[in-house]
PDB file of C-alpha atoms and ligand atoms in Angstrom:
ATOM      1  CA  UNK A 207      -0.454   0.357  -0.013  1.00 64.00           C
ATOM      2  CA  UNK A 208       1.459   3.281  -1.296  1.00 73.00           C
ATOM      3  CA  UNK A 209       2.583   5.835   2.014  1.00 81.00           C
ATOM      4  CA  UNK A 210       2.947   9.475   1.909  1.00 83.00           C
ATOM      5  CA  UNK A 211       5.225   8.696   5.274  1.00 83.00           C
ATOM      6  CA  UNK A 212       7.333   6.382   2.987  1.00 86.00           C
ATOM      7  CA  UNK A 213       7.357   8.329   0.309  1.00 88.00           C
ATOM      8  CA  UNK A 214       8.374  11.381   2.309  1.00 89.00           C
ATOM      9  CA  UNK A 215      10.902   9.495   4.053  1.00 89.00           C
ATOM     10  CA  UNK A 216      12.436   8.429   1.039  1.00 90.00           C
ATOM     11  CA  UNK A 217      12.620  12.107  -0.321  1.00 91.00           C
ATOM     12  CA  UNK A 218      14.391  13.040   2.210  1.00 90.00           C
ATOM     13  CA  UNK A 219      16.934  10.191   2.394  1.00 90.00           C
ATOM     14  CA  UNK A 220      17.614  10.775  -1.785  1.00 89.00           C
ATOM     15  CA  UNK A 221      18.175  14.394  -0.468  1.00 90.00           C
ATOM     16  CA  UNK A 222      20.613  13.944   2.246  1.00 90.00           C
ATOM     17  CA  UNK A 223      24.304  15.066   1.705  1.00 91.00           C
ATOM     18  CA  UNK A 224      25.696  11.480   3.912  1.00 95.00           C
ATOM     19  CA  UNK A 225      26.625   8.715   1.969  1.00 94.00           C
ATOM     20  CA  UNK A 226      27.406   5.027   2.486  1.00 95.00           C
ATOM     21  CA  UNK A 227      31.121   6.231   2.591  1.00 96.00           C
ATOM     22  CA  UNK A 228      30.202   8.450   5.374  1.00 96.00           C
ATOM     23  CA  UNK A 229      28.117   5.904   7.298  1.00 97.00           C
ATOM     24  CA  UNK A 230      31.989   3.490   6.744  1.00 97.00           C
ATOM     25  CA  UNK A 231      32.927   5.938   8.717  1.00 97.00           C
ATOM     26  CA  UNK A 232      30.872   6.234  11.253  1.00 97.00           C
ATOM     27  CA  UNK A 233      31.250   2.034  11.463  1.00 97.00           C
ATOM     28  CA  UNK A 234      34.326   2.448  12.212  1.00 96.00           C
ATOM     29  CA  UNK A 235      34.427   4.923  14.807  1.00 96.00           C
ATOM     30  CA  UNK A 236      31.836   3.468  16.475  1.00 97.00           C
ATOM     31  CA  UNK A 237      32.304  -0.358  17.756  1.00 94.00           C
ATOM     32  CA  UNK A 238      29.358  -0.628  19.659  1.00 95.00           C
ATOM     33  CA  UNK A 239      28.101  -0.645  16.424  1.00 97.00           C
ATOM     34  CA  UNK A 240      29.746  -3.901  15.526  1.00 95.00           C
ATOM     35  CA  UNK A 241      27.541  -7.236  15.402  1.00 94.00           C
ATOM     36  CA  UNK A 242      24.442  -6.025  13.436  1.00 97.00           C
ATOM     37  CA  UNK A 243      23.415  -7.533  11.183  1.00 97.00           C
ATOM     38  CA  UNK A 244      22.956  -5.963   7.833  1.00 97.00           C
ATOM     39  CA  UNK A 245      19.947  -5.222   7.953  1.00 97.00           C
ATOM     40  CA  UNK A 246      19.999  -3.301  11.345  1.00 97.00           C
ATOM     41  CA  UNK A 247      23.093  -1.270   9.803  1.00 97.00           C
ATOM     42  CA  UNK A 248      21.749  -0.322   7.587  1.00 96.00           C
ATOM     43  CA  UNK A 249      18.325   0.658   8.737  1.00 95.00           C
ATOM     44  CA  UNK A 250      20.275   2.778  11.696  1.00 97.00           C
ATOM     45  CA  UNK A 251      22.045   4.561   8.684  1.00 97.00           C
ATOM     46  CA  UNK A 252      18.291   5.675   7.599  1.00 95.00           C
ATOM     47  CA  UNK A 253      17.093   6.724  11.094  1.00 95.00           C
ATOM     48  CA  UNK A 254      20.083   8.409  11.857  1.00 97.00           C
ATOM     49  CA  UNK A 255      19.861  10.312   8.206  1.00 96.00           C
ATOM     50  CA  UNK A 256      16.617  10.795   9.187  1.00 95.00           C
ATOM     51  CA  UNK A 257      17.120  12.232  12.721  1.00 96.00           C
ATOM     52  CA  UNK A 258      19.476  14.943  11.149  1.00 96.00           C
ATOM     53  CA  UNK A 259      16.403  15.736   9.039  1.00 95.00           C
ATOM     54  CA  UNK A 260      14.533  16.389  12.174  1.00 94.00           C
ATOM     55  CA  UNK A 261      16.702  17.926  14.486  1.00 96.00           C
ATOM     56  CA  UNK A 262      18.644  20.928  14.270  1.00 96.00           C
ATOM     57  CA  UNK A 263      22.165  20.664  15.911  1.00 96.00           C
ATOM     58  CA  UNK A 264      23.829  24.280  17.337  1.00 96.00           C
ATOM     59  CA  UNK A 265      27.082  23.603  17.574  1.00 96.00           C
ATOM     60  CA  UNK A 266      28.963  26.629  19.690  1.00 94.00           C
ATOM     61  CA  UNK A 267      32.023  28.387  18.788  1.00 94.00           C
ATOM     62  CA  UNK A 268      34.819  25.854  19.618  1.00 94.00           C
ATOM     63  CA  UNK A 269      32.741  22.802  17.747  1.00 96.00           C
ATOM     64  CA  UNK A 270      33.211  21.678  14.384  1.00 95.00           C
ATOM     65  CA  UNK A 271      31.423  18.993  13.504  1.00 96.00           C
ATOM     66  CA  UNK A 272      31.429  17.366   9.482  1.00 96.00           C
ATOM     67  CA  UNK A 273      29.771  15.881   7.984  1.00 96.00           C
ATOM     68  CA  UNK A 274      30.940  12.242   9.425  1.00 96.00           C
ATOM     69  CA  UNK A 275      30.499  13.768  13.236  1.00 97.00           C
ATOM     70  CA  UNK A 276      26.679  15.074  12.323  1.00 97.00           C
ATOM     71  CA  UNK A 277      25.908  11.004  11.233  1.00 98.00           C
ATOM     72  CA  UNK A 278      28.269   9.398  14.086  1.00 98.00           C
ATOM     73  CA  UNK A 279      26.122  12.091  16.696  1.00 98.00           C
ATOM     74  CA  UNK A 280      22.890  11.032  15.474  1.00 98.00           C
ATOM     75  CA  UNK A 281      24.121   6.870  15.047  1.00 98.00           C
ATOM     76  CA  UNK A 282      24.578   6.376  18.212  1.00 98.00           C
ATOM     77  CA  UNK A 283      20.805   8.715  19.425  1.00 98.00           C
ATOM     78  CA  UNK A 284      19.086   6.297  17.487  1.00 97.00           C
ATOM     79  CA  UNK A 285      20.637   3.270  18.082  1.00 98.00           C
ATOM     80  CA  UNK A 286      18.251   2.598  21.032  1.00 98.00           C
ATOM     81  CA  UNK A 287      15.336   3.281  19.497  1.00 97.00           C
ATOM     82  CA  UNK A 288      16.637   0.512  16.351  1.00 96.00           C
ATOM     83  CA  UNK A 289      13.733  -2.196  17.279  1.00 95.00           C
ATOM     84  CA  UNK A 290      11.287   0.254  18.710  1.00 93.00           C
ATOM     85  CA  UNK A 291       9.228   0.676  15.744  1.00 76.00           C
ATOM     86  CA  UNK A 292       7.468   3.826  14.658  1.00 67.00           C
ATOM     87  CA  UNK A 293       6.560   5.374  18.017  1.00 75.00           C
ATOM     88  CA  UNK A 294       7.697   8.842  17.698  1.00 85.00           C
ATOM     89  CA  UNK A 295       9.804   8.814  20.526  1.00 90.00           C
ATOM     90  CA  UNK A 296      12.775  11.996  20.383  1.00 91.00           C
ATOM     91  CA  UNK A 297       8.978  13.814  20.032  1.00 87.00           C
ATOM     92  CA  UNK A 298       9.718  15.491  23.442  1.00 81.00           C
ATOM     93  CA  UNK A 299      13.209  17.658  21.626  1.00 90.00           C
ATOM     94  CA  UNK A 300      14.106  19.863  18.702  1.00 93.00           C
ATOM     95  CA  UNK A 301      17.688  20.565  19.189  1.00 95.00           C
ATOM     96  CA  UNK A 302      20.478  19.094  20.482  1.00 96.00           C
ATOM     97  CA  UNK A 303      23.529  21.760  21.327  1.00 94.00           C
ATOM     98  CA  UNK A 304      27.069  21.036  21.373  1.00 96.00           C
ATOM     99  CA  UNK A 305      29.946  22.668  24.159  1.00 93.00           C
ATOM    100  CA  UNK A 306      33.553  21.841  23.008  1.00 92.00           C
ATOM    101  CA  UNK A 307      34.113  21.610  26.811  1.00 83.00           C
ATOM    102  CA  UNK A 308      32.662  20.097  29.868  1.00 76.00           C
ATOM    103  CA  UNK A 309      29.784  23.517  30.854  1.00 64.00           C
ATOM    104  CA  UNK A 310      32.819  24.694  33.794  1.00 56.00           C
ATOM    105  CA  UNK A 311      31.836  28.056  34.101  1.00 43.00           C
ATOM    106  CA  UNK A 312      28.293  30.168  33.873  1.00 50.00           C
ATOM    107  CA  UNK A 313      27.877  30.237  29.969  1.00 51.00           C
ATOM    108  CA  UNK A 314      24.791  31.543  27.645  1.00 54.00           C
ATOM    109  CA  UNK A 315      22.827  30.029  25.275  1.00 56.00           C
ATOM    110  CA  UNK A 316      19.384  31.245  23.195  1.00 57.00           C
ATOM    111  CA  UNK A 317      18.488  28.370  21.226  1.00 57.00           C
ATOM    112  CA  UNK A 318      16.462  28.514  19.118  1.00 58.00           C
ATOM    113  CA  UNK A 319      13.005  28.645  20.585  1.00 59.00           C
ATOM    114  CA  UNK A 320      14.370  31.696  22.592  1.00 58.00           C
ATOM    115  CA  UNK A 321      15.412  30.245  25.594  1.00 58.00           C
ATOM    116  CA  UNK A 322      18.091  31.679  27.002  1.00 57.00           C
ATOM    117  CA  UNK A 323      20.569  28.805  29.114  1.00 56.00           C
ATOM    118  CA  UNK A 324      22.933  29.643  31.486  1.00 56.00           C
ATOM    119  CA  UNK A 325      25.261  27.039  33.117  1.00 49.00           C
ATOM    120  CA  UNK A 326      26.997  26.429  36.395  1.00 53.00           C
ATOM    121  CA  UNK A 327      29.020  23.626  36.999  1.00 55.00           C
ATOM    122  CA  UNK A 328      30.296  20.783  35.530  1.00 63.00           C
ATOM    123  CA  UNK A 329      28.444  18.830  32.952  1.00 72.00           C
ATOM    124  CA  UNK A 330      29.189  16.739  30.314  1.00 78.00           C
ATOM    125  CA  UNK A 331      25.345  16.503  29.130  1.00 79.00           C
ATOM    126  CA  UNK A 332      21.540  17.945  30.596  1.00 78.00           C
ATOM    127  CA  UNK A 333      18.826  16.745  29.147  1.00 78.00           C
ATOM    128  CA  UNK A 334      15.558  19.553  29.760  1.00 74.00           C
ATOM    129  CA  UNK A 335      12.005  18.619  30.233  1.00 75.00           C
ATOM    130  CA  UNK A 336      10.739  19.993  27.459  1.00 74.00           C
ATOM    131  CA  UNK A 337      14.175  21.926  25.686  1.00 84.00           C
ATOM    132  CA  UNK A 338      16.921  20.909  24.112  1.00 90.00           C
ATOM    133  CA  UNK A 339      19.819  18.408  24.915  1.00 93.00           C
ATOM    134  CA  UNK A 340      23.200  19.839  25.863  1.00 91.00           C
ATOM    135  CA  UNK A 341      26.399  17.544  25.016  1.00 94.00           C
ATOM    136  CA  UNK A 342      29.632  18.252  25.373  1.00 94.00           C
ATOM    137  CA  UNK A 343      31.345  17.365  22.019  1.00 95.00           C
ATOM    138  CA  UNK A 344      34.426  16.102  23.867  1.00 94.00           C
ATOM    139  CA  UNK A 345      32.135  13.247  25.483  1.00 94.00           C
ATOM    140  CA  UNK A 346      29.996  12.048  22.333  1.00 96.00           C
ATOM    141  CA  UNK A 347      33.129  11.391  21.247  1.00 96.00           C
ATOM    142  CA  UNK A 348      34.113   9.725  24.165  1.00 95.00           C
ATOM    143  CA  UNK A 349      31.376   7.458  23.434  1.00 96.00           C
ATOM    144  CA  UNK A 350      30.972   4.454  21.253  1.00 96.00           C
ATOM    145  CA  UNK A 351      33.286   2.025  22.546  1.00 94.00           C
ATOM    146  CA  UNK A 352      32.445  -1.347  24.409  1.00 93.00           C
ATOM    147  CA  UNK A 353      33.355   0.673  27.825  1.00 92.00           C
ATOM    148  CA  UNK A 354      30.892   1.386  30.050  1.00 93.00           C
ATOM    149  CA  UNK A 355      30.701   4.999  29.043  1.00 94.00           C
ATOM    150  CA  UNK A 356      27.872   6.712  26.151  1.00 96.00           C
ATOM    151  CA  UNK A 357      27.151  10.302  26.627  1.00 96.00           C
ATOM    152  CA  UNK A 358      24.735  10.221  23.893  1.00 97.00           C
ATOM    153  CA  UNK A 359      22.706   6.948  25.161  1.00 97.00           C
ATOM    154  CA  UNK A 360      22.860   8.761  28.691  1.00 96.00           C
ATOM    155  CA  UNK A 361      21.105  11.866  27.854  1.00 94.00           C
ATOM    156  CA  UNK A 362      19.040  10.903  25.554  1.00 95.00           C
ATOM    157  CA  UNK A 363      18.156   7.494  27.956  1.00 96.00           C
ATOM    158  CA  UNK A 364      16.455  10.682  29.723  1.00 94.00           C
ATOM    159  CA  UNK A 365      14.688  11.832  27.195  1.00 93.00           C
ATOM    160  CA  UNK A 366      12.853   8.848  27.150  1.00 94.00           C
ATOM    161  CA  UNK A 367      12.187   8.625  30.444  1.00 94.00           C
ATOM    162  CA  UNK A 368      10.827  11.887  30.321  1.00 92.00           C
ATOM    163  CA  UNK A 369       8.203  11.043  27.548  1.00 90.00           C
ATOM    164  CA  UNK A 370       5.178  10.315  30.232  1.00 88.00           C
ATOM    165  CA  UNK A 371       6.058  13.173  32.601  1.00 86.00           C
ATOM    166  CA  UNK A 372       9.242  14.296  34.608  1.00 86.00           C
ATOM    167  CA  UNK A 373      12.242  11.885  35.105  1.00 89.00           C
ATOM    168  CA  UNK A 374      11.577   9.614  37.244  1.00 93.00           C
ATOM    169  CA  UNK A 375      13.125   6.023  35.442  1.00 96.00           C
ATOM    170  CA  UNK A 376       9.994   4.966  34.332  1.00 96.00           C
ATOM    171  CA  UNK A 377       9.618   5.831  30.060  1.00 95.00           C
ATOM    172  CA  UNK A 378       7.101   4.368  28.493  1.00 94.00           C
ATOM    173  CA  UNK A 379       6.315   0.987  28.957  1.00 95.00           C
ATOM    174  CA  UNK A 380       5.044  -1.872  26.490  1.00 94.00           C
ATOM    175  CA  UNK A 381       2.102  -3.679  26.349  1.00 93.00           C
ATOM    176  CA  UNK A 382       3.668  -6.518  27.108  1.00 94.00           C
ATOM    177  CA  UNK A 383       5.562  -4.814  30.190  1.00 97.00           C
ATOM    178  CA  UNK A 384       4.603  -4.969  33.901  1.00 97.00           C
ATOM    179  CA  UNK A 385       5.246  -1.688  36.025  1.00 96.00           C
ATOM    180  CA  UNK A 386       5.492  -3.832  38.996  1.00 97.00           C
ATOM    181  CA  UNK A 387       8.278  -5.769  36.956  1.00 98.00           C
ATOM    182  CA  UNK A 388      10.364  -2.847  36.139  1.00 98.00           C
ATOM    183  CA  UNK A 389      10.178  -1.257  39.903  1.00 97.00           C
ATOM    184  CA  UNK A 390      11.014  -4.296  41.636  1.00 98.00           C
ATOM    185  CA  UNK A 391      14.058  -4.966  39.131  1.00 98.00           C
ATOM    186  CA  UNK A 392      15.227  -1.083  39.095  1.00 98.00           C
ATOM    187  CA  UNK A 393      14.770  -0.568  42.630  1.00 98.00           C
ATOM    188  CA  UNK A 394      16.286  -3.351  44.469  1.00 97.00           C
ATOM    189  CA  UNK A 395      19.525  -2.563  42.076  1.00 98.00           C
ATOM    190  CA  UNK A 396      19.174   0.680  43.453  1.00 97.00           C
ATOM    191  CA  UNK A 397      18.695  -0.094  46.615  1.00 97.00           C
ATOM    192  CA  UNK A 398      21.094  -1.995  46.581  1.00 97.00           C
ATOM    193  CA  UNK A 399      24.075   0.336  45.297  1.00 96.00           C
ATOM    194  CA  UNK A 400      22.810   2.710  47.301  1.00 96.00           C
ATOM    195  CA  UNK A 401      23.578   0.025  50.525  1.00 96.00           C
ATOM    196  CA  UNK A 402      26.603  -0.116  49.694  1.00 96.00           C
ATOM    197  CA  UNK A 403      27.504   3.506  48.736  1.00 95.00           C
ATOM    198  CA  UNK A 404      26.173   4.348  52.337  1.00 95.00           C
ATOM    199  CA  UNK A 405      27.921   1.993  54.148  1.00 96.00           C
ATOM    200  CA  UNK A 406      31.267   3.368  52.157  1.00 95.00           C
ATOM    201  CA  UNK A 407      31.133   6.044  49.974  1.00 92.00           C
ATOM    202  CA  UNK A 408      34.833   4.929  48.565  1.00 93.00           C
ATOM    203  CA  UNK A 409      33.365   1.462  47.841  1.00 93.00           C
ATOM    204  CA  UNK A 410      33.750  -0.128  44.281  1.00 93.00           C
ATOM    205  CA  UNK A 411      30.847  -0.600  42.404  1.00 93.00           C
ATOM    206  CA  UNK A 412      30.110  -2.554  38.926  1.00 93.00           C
ATOM    207  CA  UNK A 413      28.144   0.370  37.806  1.00 95.00           C
ATOM    208  CA  UNK A 414      29.096   4.423  37.544  1.00 94.00           C
ATOM    209  CA  UNK A 415      28.109   5.337  40.979  1.00 93.00           C
ATOM    210  CA  UNK A 416      26.275   8.590  39.644  1.00 92.00           C
ATOM    211  CA  UNK A 417      23.652   5.553  38.901  1.00 95.00           C
ATOM    212  CA  UNK A 418      22.957   5.699  42.883  1.00 94.00           C
ATOM    213  CA  UNK A 419      22.011   9.727  42.377  1.00 92.00           C
ATOM    214  CA  UNK A 420      18.011   8.851  41.659  1.00 94.00           C
ATOM    215  CA  UNK A 421      16.089   7.106  39.735  1.00 96.00           C
ATOM    216  CA  UNK A 422      16.184   8.620  36.577  1.00 95.00           C
ATOM    217  CA  UNK A 423      19.805   9.007  36.641  1.00 94.00           C
ATOM    218  CA  UNK A 424      19.513   5.432  37.535  1.00 97.00           C
ATOM    219  CA  UNK A 425      17.308   4.673  34.103  1.00 98.00           C
ATOM    220  CA  UNK A 426      20.122   7.088  32.574  1.00 96.00           C
ATOM    221  CA  UNK A 427      23.098   4.897  33.755  1.00 97.00           C
ATOM    222  CA  UNK A 428      22.087   1.170  33.194  1.00 98.00           C
ATOM    223  CA  UNK A 429      20.977   2.446  29.817  1.00 98.00           C
ATOM    224  CA  UNK A 430      24.462   3.260  28.860  1.00 97.00           C
ATOM    225  CA  UNK A 431      25.675   0.075  30.257  1.00 97.00           C
ATOM    226  CA  UNK A 432      23.711  -1.846  28.621  1.00 98.00           C
ATOM    227  CA  UNK A 433      24.603  -0.817  25.022  1.00 98.00           C
ATOM    228  CA  UNK A 434      28.141  -0.306  25.561  1.00 96.00           C
ATOM    229  CA  UNK A 435      28.599  -3.093  28.669  1.00 96.00           C
ATOM    230  CA  UNK A 436      25.897  -4.820  28.841  1.00 97.00           C
ATOM    231  CA  UNK A 437      28.001  -8.136  29.976  1.00 95.00           C
ATOM    232  CA  UNK A 438      29.077  -5.815  33.243  1.00 96.00           C
ATOM    233  CA  UNK A 439      25.552  -4.940  33.630  1.00 97.00           C
ATOM    234  CA  UNK A 440      23.930  -8.360  33.137  1.00 98.00           C
ATOM    235  CA  UNK A 441      26.435  -9.577  35.677  1.00 97.00           C
ATOM    236  CA  UNK A 442      25.781  -7.162  38.765  1.00 97.00           C
ATOM    237  CA  UNK A 443      21.774  -6.183  38.354  1.00 98.00           C
ATOM    238  CA  UNK A 444      20.205  -9.119  35.799  1.00 98.00           C
ATOM    239  CA  UNK A 445      16.593  -8.773  36.056  1.00 98.00           C
ATOM    240  CA  UNK A 446      17.609  -5.319  34.848  1.00 98.00           C
ATOM    241  CA  UNK A 447      19.056  -5.873  31.800  1.00 98.00           C
ATOM    242  CA  UNK A 448      16.179  -8.527  30.987  1.00 98.00           C
ATOM    243  CA  UNK A 449      13.800  -4.962  31.613  1.00 98.00           C
ATOM    244  CA  UNK A 450      15.740  -3.168  29.384  1.00 98.00           C
ATOM    245  CA  UNK A 451      16.066  -5.785  27.013  1.00 98.00           C
ATOM    246  CA  UNK A 452      12.509  -5.589  26.665  1.00 98.00           C
ATOM    247  CA  UNK A 453      12.051  -2.241  27.190  1.00 98.00           C
ATOM    248  CA  UNK A 454      14.717  -1.769  24.000  1.00 98.00           C
ATOM    249  CA  UNK A 455      13.569  -4.711  22.535  1.00 97.00           C
ATOM    250  CA  UNK A 456      17.475  -5.586  21.955  1.00 97.00           C
ATOM    251  CA  UNK A 457      20.256  -7.730  22.811  1.00 98.00           C
ATOM    252  CA  UNK A 458      23.749  -6.096  23.447  1.00 97.00           C
ATOM    253  CA  UNK A 459      25.065  -8.904  25.344  1.00 97.00           C
ATOM    254  CA  UNK A 460      24.516 -11.463  22.539  1.00 96.00           C
ATOM    255  CA  UNK A 461      26.061  -8.913  19.940  1.00 95.00           C
ATOM    256  CA  UNK A 462      29.281  -8.985  21.883  1.00 95.00           C
ATOM    257  CA  UNK A 463      29.184 -12.274  22.855  1.00 94.00           C
ATOM    258  CA  UNK A 464      29.234 -13.103  19.394  1.00 94.00           C
ATOM    259  CA  UNK A 465      31.792 -10.570  18.639  1.00 94.00           C
ATOM    260  CA  UNK A 466      34.035 -12.205  21.521  1.00 91.00           C
ATOM    261  CA  UNK A 467      33.490 -15.445  20.127  1.00 91.00           C
ATOM    262  CA  UNK A 468      34.824 -14.248  16.568  1.00 89.00           C
ATOM    263  CA  UNK A 469      37.293 -11.981  17.626  1.00 84.00           C
ATOM    264  CA  UNK A 470      39.660 -12.507  21.016  1.00 77.00           C
ATOM    265  CA  UNK A 471      40.445  -8.661  21.498  1.00 74.00           C
ATOM    266  CA  UNK A 472      36.769  -8.450  21.936  1.00 74.00           C
ATOM    267  CA  UNK A 473      37.479 -10.503  25.146  1.00 61.00           C
ATOM    268  CA  UNK A 474      39.996  -8.030  27.409  1.00 57.00           C
ATOM    269  CA  UNK A 475      37.884  -5.895  29.576  1.00 51.00           C
ATOM    270  CA  UNK A 476      37.446  -2.803  28.841  1.00 51.00           C
ATOM    271  CA  UNK A 477      37.486   0.312  31.682  1.00 48.00           C
ATOM    272  CA  UNK A 478      35.855   3.624  31.008  1.00 44.00           C
ATOM    273  CA  UNK A 479      37.166   6.135  31.791  1.00 46.00           C
ATOM    274  CA  UNK A 480      34.535   8.634  33.299  1.00 44.00           C
ATOM    275  CA  UNK A 481      36.197  11.519  34.557  1.00 44.00           C
ATOM    276  CA  UNK A 482      33.512  13.836  33.608  1.00 49.00           C
ATOM    277  CA  UNK A 483      29.687  13.880  34.781  1.00 58.00           C
ATOM    278  CA  UNK A 484      26.300  13.221  32.937  1.00 65.00           C
ATOM    279  CA  UNK A 485      23.405  15.728  34.266  1.00 69.00           C
TER     280      UNK A 485
HETATM  281 ZN1   ZN B1211      21.706  12.267  33.513  1.00 84.00          ZN
END
């Protein structure tokens, strides 16, 4: 059946400046895309191009983006949505603002909707309710490996969380999921982390201790791990992994295990560099 939407998408894709050459560069940069099958690979490419058509990227002075940079950012943004069908999950924002570095000093920026932003304190990302997503470009560049760090997925998980109101760690779940199962998996893991850190603030936690900040950060950080260190997440909190697998309808752990079986280099434990904080 002829569909206006499909026709319009095909037209956007045909006119976009992004080519398979750019996509090959993205695949080179983002090892967390290793393990996608050919169909997922091309679907992600198309979704990334459509993302760039619908969202406005504002690069502040000091950030220079080429086509491959833009496509890289969009690919990271679309990876979590790869199996979430046609619902417009990113309807809550239109703009991404890229800072040249972590936001250390008070900074001002008037965004496309005329809102004045001022920053104080050190962050590499922020997602505002009904506002733009703010990302420090070095944090985006550091994202994309199998190391538990992914600024883009982190901030966009906040946007998914905000789809049904305030960020509270509960995004809109699918019909085949139960809120009780979600809540019990998330809450018990969250409490476990908090108990450990209450007893010893310096305790070694399986995940970035920032997850213990509040339930919204717990969802954002575990989403980061789900895509970029699924083995660590599944080992620490298997029930959380399985709820996220049901939510994102993906199984990055099986992708990683297949890669590990095929390439010995993937078996080296990776340590995340978490020198920056995420909002
Ligand atoms: Zn956050």
